[in-house]
JSON list of C-alpha atoms in Angstrom, two decimals:
[
{"chain": "A", "resi": 1, "resn": "MET", "atom": "CA", "xyz": [-33.12, -10.05, -86.67]},
{"chain": "A", "resi": 2, "resn": "MET", "atom": "CA", "xyz": [-33.52, -8.68, -83.17]},
{"chain": "A", "resi": 3, "resn": "ALA", "atom": "CA", "xyz": [-29.84, -8.39, -82.70]},
{"chain": "A", "resi": 4, "resn": "PHE", "atom": "CA", "xyz": [-29.83, -6.22, -85.99]},
{"chain": "A", "resi": 5, "resn": "THR", "atom": "CA", "xyz": [-32.37, -4.02, -84.52]},
{"chain": "A", "resi": 6, "resn": "ALA", "atom": "CA", "xyz": [-30.72, -3.93, -81.25]},
{"chain": "A", "resi": 7, "resn": "ARG", "atom": "CA", "xyz": [-27.13, -3.19, -82.96]},
{"chain": "A", "resi": 8, "resn": "GLN", "atom": "CA", "xyz": [-28.99, -0.59, -85.07]},
{"chain": "A", "resi": 9, "resn": "GLN", "atom": "CA", "xyz": [-30.35, 1.45, -82.29]},
{"chain": "A", "resi": 10, "resn": "TYR", "atom": "CA", "xyz": [-27.35, 1.31, -79.95]},
{"chain": "A", "resi": 11, "resn": "ASN", "atom": "CA", "xyz": [-25.09, 2.84, -83.30]},
{"chain": "A", "resi": 12, "resn": "SER", "atom": "CA", "xyz": [-27.70, 5.39, -83.52]},
{"chain": "A", "resi": 13, "resn": "SER", "atom": "CA", "xyz": [-27.64, 6.27, -79.68]},
{"chain": "A", "resi": 14, "resn": "LEU", "atom": "CA", "xyz": [-23.77, 6.14, -80.27]},
{"chain": "A", "resi": 15, "resn": "ARG", "atom": "CA", "xyz": [-23.82, 8.73, -83.14]},
{"chain": "A", "resi": 16, "resn": "ASN", "atom": "CA", "xyz": [-26.52, 10.95, -81.32]},
{"chain": "A", "resi": 17, "resn": "SER", "atom": "CA", "xyz": [-24.20, 11.16, -78.45]},
{"chain": "A", "resi": 18, "resn": "LYS", "atom": "CA", "xyz": [-21.02, 12.20, -80.57]},
{"chain": "A", "resi": 19, "resn": "LEU", "atom": "CA", "xyz": [-22.72, 14.64, -82.52]},
{"chain": "A", "resi": 20, "resn": "ASN", "atom": "CA", "xyz": [-24.49, 16.01, -79.12]},
{"chain": "A", "resi": 21, "resn": "ALA", "atom": "CA", "xyz": [-20.97, 16.48, -77.93]},
{"chain": "A", "resi": 22, "resn": "ILE", "atom": "CA", "xyz": [-19.66, 17.87, -80.96]},
{"chain": "A", "resi": 23, "resn": "ALA", "atom": "CA", "xyz": [-22.39, 20.66, -80.71]},
{"chain": "A", "resi": 24, "resn": "ALA", "atom": "CA", "xyz": [-21.91, 21.64, -77.28]},
{"chain": "A", "resi": 25, "resn": "ARG", "atom": "CA", "xyz": [-17.84, 21.63, -77.77]},
{"chain": "A", "resi": 26, "resn": "ARG", "atom": "CA", "xyz": [-19.15, 24.14, -80.41]},
{"chain": "A", "resi": 27, "resn": "ARG", "atom": "CA", "xyz": [-21.40, 26.12, -78.27]},
{"chain": "A", "resi": 28, "resn": "GLU", "atom": "CA", "xyz": [-18.76, 26.63, -76.06]},
{"chain": "A", "resi": 29, "resn": "GLU", "atom": "CA", "xyz": [-16.00, 27.89, -78.50]},
{"chain": "A", "resi": 30, "resn": "GLN", "atom": "CA", "xyz": [-18.37, 30.05, -79.92]},
{"chain": "A", "resi": 31, "resn": "ALA", "atom": "CA", "xyz": [-19.23, 31.49, -76.22]},
{"chain": "A", "resi": 32, "resn": "ALA", "atom": "CA", "xyz": [-15.33, 31.84, -75.58]},
{"chain": "A", "resi": 33, "resn": "ALA", "atom": "CA", "xyz": [-15.06, 33.64, -78.68]},
{"chain": "A", "resi": 34, "resn": "GLU", "atom": "CA", "xyz": [-18.35, 35.75, -78.20]},
{"chain": "A", "resi": 35, "resn": "ALA", "atom": "CA", "xyz": [-16.97, 36.60, -74.58]},
{"chain": "A", "resi": 36, "resn": "MET", "atom": "CA", "xyz": [-13.18, 37.46, -75.73]},
{"chain": "A", "resi": 37, "resn": "GLU", "atom": "CA", "xyz": [-14.66, 39.80, -78.55]},
{"chain": "A", "resi": 38, "resn": "ARG", "atom": "CA", "xyz": [-16.94, 41.62, -76.05]},
{"chain": "A", "resi": 39, "resn": "GLU", "atom": "CA", "xyz": [-13.71, 42.12, -73.53]},
{"chain": "A", "resi": 40, "resn": "LEU", "atom": "CA", "xyz": [-11.54, 43.27, -76.83]},
{"chain": "A", "resi": 41, "resn": "PHE", "atom": "CA", "xyz": [-14.00, 45.84, -78.25]},
{"chain": "A", "resi": 42, "resn": "SER", "atom": "CA", "xyz": [-15.77, 46.75, -74.85]},
{"chain": "A", "resi": 43, "resn": "ASP", "atom": "CA", "xyz": [-15.40, 50.99, -74.02]},
{"chain": "A", "resi": 44, "resn": "ALA", "atom": "CA", "xyz": [-13.20, 50.27, -70.98]},
{"chain": "A", "resi": 45, "resn": "GLY", "atom": "CA", "xyz": [-10.64, 47.99, -72.96]},
{"chain": "A", "resi": 46, "resn": "PHE", "atom": "CA", "xyz": [-10.71, 49.75, -76.23]},
{"chain": "A", "resi": 47, "resn": "ASP", "atom": "CA", "xyz": [-9.36, 52.97, -76.77]},
{"chain": "A", "resi": 48, "resn": "LEU", "atom": "CA", "xyz": [-10.85, 54.22, -80.11]},
{"chain": "A", "resi": 49, "resn": "ASN", "atom": "CA", "xyz": [-8.23, 57.15, -80.13]},
{"chain": "A", "resi": 50, "resn": "MET", "atom": "CA", "xyz": [-10.23, 59.16, -78.23]},
{"chain": "A", "resi": 51, "resn": "THR", "atom": "CA", "xyz": [-7.24, 60.41, -76.46]},
{"chain": "A", "resi": 52, "resn": "SER", "atom": "CA", "xyz": [-5.22, 60.88, -79.51]},
{"chain": "A", "resi": 53, "resn": "SER", "atom": "CA", "xyz": [-5.94, 62.49, -82.87]},
{"chain": "A", "resi": 54, "resn": "PHE", "atom": "CA", "xyz": [-5.37, 60.54, -85.90]},
{"chain": "A", "resi": 55, "resn": "THR", "atom": "CA", "xyz": [-3.09, 63.17, -87.20]},
{"chain": "A", "resi": 56, "resn": "ASP", "atom": "CA", "xyz": [-0.94, 62.91, -84.70]},
{"chain": "A", "resi": 57, "resn": "PHE", "atom": "CA", "xyz": [0.38, 59.38, -85.97]},
{"chain": "A", "resi": 58, "resn": "MET", "atom": "CA", "xyz": [1.09, 61.05, -89.40]},
{"chain": "A", "resi": 59, "resn": "SER", "atom": "CA", "xyz": [2.76, 63.80, -88.03]},
{"chain": "A", "resi": 60, "resn": "THR", "atom": "CA", "xyz": [6.46, 63.87, -88.37]},
{"chain": "A", "resi": 61, "resn": "ASP", "atom": "CA", "xyz": [7.00, 66.32, -85.89]},
{"chain": "A", "resi": 62, "resn": "PRO", "atom": "CA", "xyz": [8.05, 65.06, -82.24]},
{"chain": "A", "resi": 63, "resn": "PRO", "atom": "CA", "xyz": [5.36, 64.85, -79.54]},
{"chain": "A", "resi": 64, "resn": "ALA", "atom": "CA", "xyz": [4.40, 68.13, -77.64]},
{"chain": "A", "resi": 65, "resn": "GLU", "atom": "CA", "xyz": [5.83, 68.22, -74.31]},
{"chain": "A", "resi": 66, "resn": "SER", "atom": "CA", "xyz": [3.41, 68.76, -71.29]}
]
């Protein structure tokens, strides 16, 4: 009976460590995705069409020479 209890504790410990590793990996992936999203949509890296009008893209006229 003692061997069964020891084996059960070992398997529970092993399962918990695997679940903790999976959770840690998910947290790292989530943090990386959030960092990438912040970088992608930051004001410095994302134009938001502030320098050109939407109608400039819809026009068939060539762009004005400056």
